Every structure is written in structure tokens, then in C-alpha cells.
Amino acid sequence: MATFVKHRGARGSNRSRGRGGRGTANGHRSKFFSTRVQDLEDEVSDGQSISEEANDQDEVISSESSDDEVEVRSTIAKPYSALLQSLSASTSDRKPTRKRQKLSADVSSSIAAIPEAQDESRSSAGADNPNVDEADEAVSESGEEPSDTESAELSEDGDANDSVDLFESHFNEVSEEYISKAVTEFQSSTWKPRKSVSKDGFKEVYVGPPETDSRVSGLTSTKEIGLKQRLRRRAEKALPSFDGIYEQLAGAVFGYRDVLFCERTSRNAPTLRYMTSLHILNHVLKTRDRVIKNNMKLAKADNDDIECRDQGFTRPKVLCILPTRQSCARMVESIVSLYEPEQQENKKRFLDAYSRHDESTLQDRPEDFRDLFAGHDDDMFRIGMKFTRKTVKFFSQFYNSDILFASPLGLRNAMEGEKSRKEDYDFLSSIELVIVDHCDAILMQNWEHVEYAFKYLNMQPKEAHGCDFGRVRNWYLDGNAKYLRQTIITTAFNTPEVNKLYARGLSNIEGKVKINREPYNSIISELGVQLRQTFSRFDSGSPNSDPDDRFKFFTTIIVPNIDKSSRIASGQCLGILLYIPSYFDFVRVRNFLAASQSAQNVSFGSISEYTPHKETARARSHFITGRHSVLLYTGRAHHFNRLRIRGCKKIIFYSLPENPIFYKEIAGDFLSKSISEGIVDPNDATSRAVFSRWDALKLERIVGSTRIGSMLKERAGDTFDFL
């Protein structure tokens, strides 16, 4: 497997190159320590806008306060282990937390002018209960009970007669004995994969305990899901029915199994988005209502013997990892349309910072490119979203949020800390649902950021953050939270990196499901032009040695042929485009061509994702005029720009692209353009690709499932020609 270099930027000169992003410049914000007033300010806030530079990134993390505030918090919050000991020593003295009464309307109006930044910079260590804010509590300090409408909403459990409440069965009705048994089975790898193929050509591989295999085999409509009452009508409108592969997918998603769906497209993306949004919203609302119901129960109890284990260490329960701000805006739009809140705080500010609608410049680009880059394509962001009974608030603190949205780069910056802020990943300690959408696009950013985030998911926190440990579920305290966390990954195609995350990072005791198309059809006959396509196999001992073996094959077999052709051509244009997916390999090949004696006759230019626009235009001009015989072109440069290189006569793939669309565009579109312009004779236009047995996944997507076996195992030869 090729080694990848860390790239913390993404797209051309418009992208951030490092981790710094667009954090605050001054690093100081006003602080307001009256918790009661701040909670009221949450309710009366009219969402006034704050400058983008001061609030867009860092203010949503509550632990980003100044050093003085951290010092104050450190005197209040102890490590969770110390609190556990003190809790066990004073169990008999514990009483339900008394809820604050709302102040009068006059007092509320008097504080309406408090800047919103004061609320967002408040430290979470001073919160009494980070899982539900005081404005949502069902019982006030004076003992006033909720209204009839509120009581009816809290009392309904969201279950239809013909549905099963999968939330309750997965998180609340599961016993400690079952969890211990399932964890032991998972760790000993005793689960056997079970495969099935659907009528519409999708292969489903389920790995998990046998007893859950038939519990939710598939869902045909949202009526079979134990949805909250307020979501049912809008869910039926957005998702009238599940058919085909979506029947099995819905069963896995709403059944709280881990999911890897490898057939995401721009056409089915809205359906997948609504499905995951409905699941997210149902999970958040059921979590919140259970906490409020138990608050009512504790407030009415006459003794202290009632135990309500309904929370995690921190409030955030859902993490959505997305590639761009526009994809975040689309996900939020789906969630809000299903929830239909009466009020949305900071909505205008969110739309200004995350959404754009000018797509006129992308009309000539491929459909998948428009799906990813239309709108706001910045890949450095993070934002919290908080729900109350009637309100949705954007840009809430991470520790006071229900859902966290972030790009891989934005999430890592939040975890590692910037400037004077220390490392913090406690806000990931109680995540119960992870969505990684458009994973194929995230692979083109920096996959290491995703692996870094998963490494710290569900770790026990270093600080208490106002947690009531008497309400924390036992499987959190036992360190088993990762075995009940659900992860949903959607991608256009599978890769070794995604497979590794699926195999090692997903540990759900409900099992996991992988869905991809079976079999793959060949695309070598869909290029739009008839040309000779050659695939050359080289021997590679292991994934770790593959980059060196590939480089050796290239320098000993391919480069001498290019050098020989350059001498014979005597200044004529060779028109060889060398496509190199990995930036690490690109740098290695570029340095070799510049310094090696065996390539002294080869003139070349290069275009990578970091090449400035002027140098890109110069390299393209020199290539089409024949001044450069070879043009080096990286995979990420094509992903972010989709350049249409003219003057190509031969295409050499140093390694096959993960995205099969790239093969069609480079081998098909580039050469067909040269043929139509008369630059090259159709008989002379060729394409050559280098592969090893470790390239099986991407090779299968190009040559098809019927050919892959013989090409990887054929002993009679290592070169395969297709006309």
C-alpha cells in the first residue's frame, strides 16, 4: 500500500495550507460568569450576528477560554475518578438537582442586549447538567408541573403498534451481562460473516451476533421505526418508502448497526442524507426526553432510592464528519426540515458562513464535481447545534451541543488545541452516533485526521465538565461506550483506508454491515474512443513494500522506454501524460526525472494540487507546444480542478486512480480530444497502467469483476492488452 503524505490543505490557493485555519486573531473574548443570566440569554437571544472572523471557528468549543478561566474551572472540576469516589461516599445525601426558575419578563428584557459571544465563551465546568439545559427542564424550582401539551409530548414514547423501539433496545434495555458477553465475542473474533446479494445487484456482508441477524432484517417504511410522534408525518413525506437496497440499508441504520455503504452517488445522496438526518434527530430527541422524564421522576420522588442512568459524561451525542461547509449546510437543512422548530437562533449567520448558491461557473463540470464543490467548498470548519423543545440554536458551545458538525481538519484543530488552548477531546467522550458522509471526498483531504478522531472517540474524559456521575450509564463508566456507538459511513467506492477503519475502528455489538455493488461492470469499453489499453502487473511482496517495488518497476522498465522515445523523436512532441495519484510518489518521480542520468533526455513539466495557477498554465502551454515531452499530473490536482489537458498522445498511469471516473476522463476524454483535434492518430493513441495485487479494489472497478481474478493470478504473463 502506498504511503501518503499529510496534506492539511485541500484545494489550490483558496485552501488553508496548515492547521491554523481561520481561528481568532486576538485570542481574547469577554467573559460573563453568571450562569443564571446566561441561560436566560439563551432563550431571549435574537441571533444577532457577530463578525465571522471572531466567532466562526473557535468560539463553539467551551474549553477555549482564557487561562484565567481555565484556572477557575480547575478549582471546580475534578477528574472523573475522584468524583466517583466522592459520589459513592455520599450517595445517601444525594437529592434531585433543583431547577432554576425563569426570571420575570422585565429581567429577561434587561439582559437581552448581552452579546452572544458571552454565552458562547462560557466554561462548561460551571454547568449543573450539560446533558439538558435548564430552559428545557420539565419541573421548575417551585415544583410547578409542565403544561398539558408538554406532558403529552413527554409521555408519548414514539412507538407505533407495529414498530419496535430500537433506541430503547440498544441503549436502555440492554443488560450488563449481555454487553460483557458481546464484547468478549467481538474481541475474540467469533462472529462469522454472512453474505447475501439483493435483486438489484448489491452485495451485503453482515458480521455480528447471530441473535441480532433477524431482529431487523429490513424496513419498508418509516412506520416500522419507533419514531417520535412529531417526526412521523414529516418522515413519511420525506421518505415515503424503502425499496431495493434501501430496505436493507434502513434496517441497518435504524437498527443501530455499523454501516459501510459503498455506492453513494450524487443522485442517491439526498435519500441517504434524509435517512441519516431522521435517525440523528430521532436519537437526539429520545435521548433528551428520557433525561427530562427522569428529572420529573426524581423531583417527585419521596426517597433517594431511585436510580436513573440515562446520560453520558458530556452532552454531545452525534458527530457528523463532512468534507465541505456546503455539505454541512445540506445536512443541517435536512435535519431542520424534519424538525420544523418554531425558532432558529443564529440561522442567518449560519447561512452566511456555510452556504452559497452560485453554481454558474460549474455548469461544464461533471456531476460528481458539482455535487461536492458547488456552493461553499471550504474544508476547515466546526460547529455545534443545540436542540430545545421549540428552538434550534446554531454555533452553540461544543459541550452544550447535541450535534457536532466538523470537517476532519476542523475537528483535529479543535482536539489538538491552538495557541494557548490545551489539547481537549473530552467532547467526544459520549458520542453515540457518528456519520462520515462523502468519504471518497474526505480521502482526498487528509485521511489521517479521520483516524486521529476515531482514536479518541469514547475515551473517558480528563475533566468532569459538570457531569452528574449518578446519572451516567454503567457501560460508560465501564469503558464500553465504543461497543454501543454506531458509525455510518457513505462513500462512492471502497478503499484500503476505509476498509481498515471498518475492520478496526467499528466495534458495535449490534454488528456491522458492508454494502457494495456486485459484480462491477468494466468501464474500459466506455471511454468513448477505441484505443489500446495496456495493464502491466509487477510483483510486490507486501503493502508496505509496494511503493518501492512500484518505483523500481517504473524506473527500470518505463523510464528507459520514455528516454529512448525522446532521443528518437529529436525534439518532436511525445505528449506523454504521467498520472500519479499519490503526492508522495509524485515528488519521488519528479526528483528522479530531474536528477537521473537515465532520464537526461526527458523534458518534463508538472502539475500538482499545490502548483500556482500561473505555473499550471505555463506547464500546460509547454506540454501542448512540445517543449515538454512529459507532463506529471497528480490525482488530487485532478480531483480539485478537473483540468482538461490538451496535447495528450499517450497516457501512463503510475498507479490506477481510486475513482473509476478519473480513468474515463483521463484515458478517454483527454485522448479523444487529441484525436478529434488531429494531434494524434487513433492507432497511435495508447494508455498504459501499472498495478500490483494490492490494487485489487481499484482494478476491479475499471476492468470489471469477471476479469480481476485472472489478471491478479495469471502465471502465463504480466501484461494485458485490451482494444
XYZ file of C-alpha atoms in Angstrom, residues 522-525 527 531-538 550 553 558 651-657 660 663-664 667 686-692 695-696 698-704 707-708 710-712 714 717-723:
56
model
C -15.987 -2.965 -16.893
C -15.517 0.671 -17.924
C -12.635 0.076 -20.368
C -15.178 -0.144 -23.195
C -14.210 5.556 -22.908
C -7.686 2.729 -28.249
C -5.180 0.235 -26.974
C -5.231 -0.115 -23.197
C -2.357 -1.993 -21.566
C -2.226 -3.122 -17.940
C 1.210 -4.142 -16.614
C 1.485 -6.123 -13.398
C 4.569 -6.078 -11.188
C 6.390 0.235 -7.984
C 9.423 -1.110 -11.915
C 9.107 2.510 -18.228
C -1.348 8.138 -21.011
C 0.700 6.347 -18.353
C -0.924 5.571 -15.004
C 1.830 5.274 -12.401
C -0.934 3.780 -10.265
C -4.614 3.364 -11.019
C -6.970 6.041 -9.665
C -13.019 4.993 -11.794
C -9.791 6.754 -15.543
C -12.583 7.508 -18.004
C -7.704 7.915 -20.684
C -2.426 4.386 -26.135
C -2.954 4.035 -22.414
C -0.782 2.030 -20.026
C -1.493 1.320 -16.357
C 0.803 -0.217 -13.738
C -0.728 -2.347 -10.969
C 0.063 -4.964 -8.335
C -4.565 -2.709 -6.252
C -7.372 -5.249 -6.487
C -9.495 -0.123 -7.828
C -8.541 -2.520 -10.631
C -11.879 -4.316 -10.276
C -13.802 -1.057 -10.677
C -12.025 -0.449 -14.006
C -11.691 -3.857 -15.698
C -14.741 -5.452 -14.060
C -11.507 -10.102 -15.343
C -9.985 -9.250 -11.987
C -7.225 -13.787 -13.975
C -5.299 -10.509 -14.074
C -4.122 -10.896 -10.477
C -2.303 -15.210 -14.292
C 2.216 -13.311 -18.379
C 2.018 -9.986 -16.570
C 0.851 -7.749 -19.439
C -2.795 -7.497 -20.513
C -3.922 -5.621 -23.626
C -7.477 -4.511 -24.373
C -8.562 -2.947 -27.658
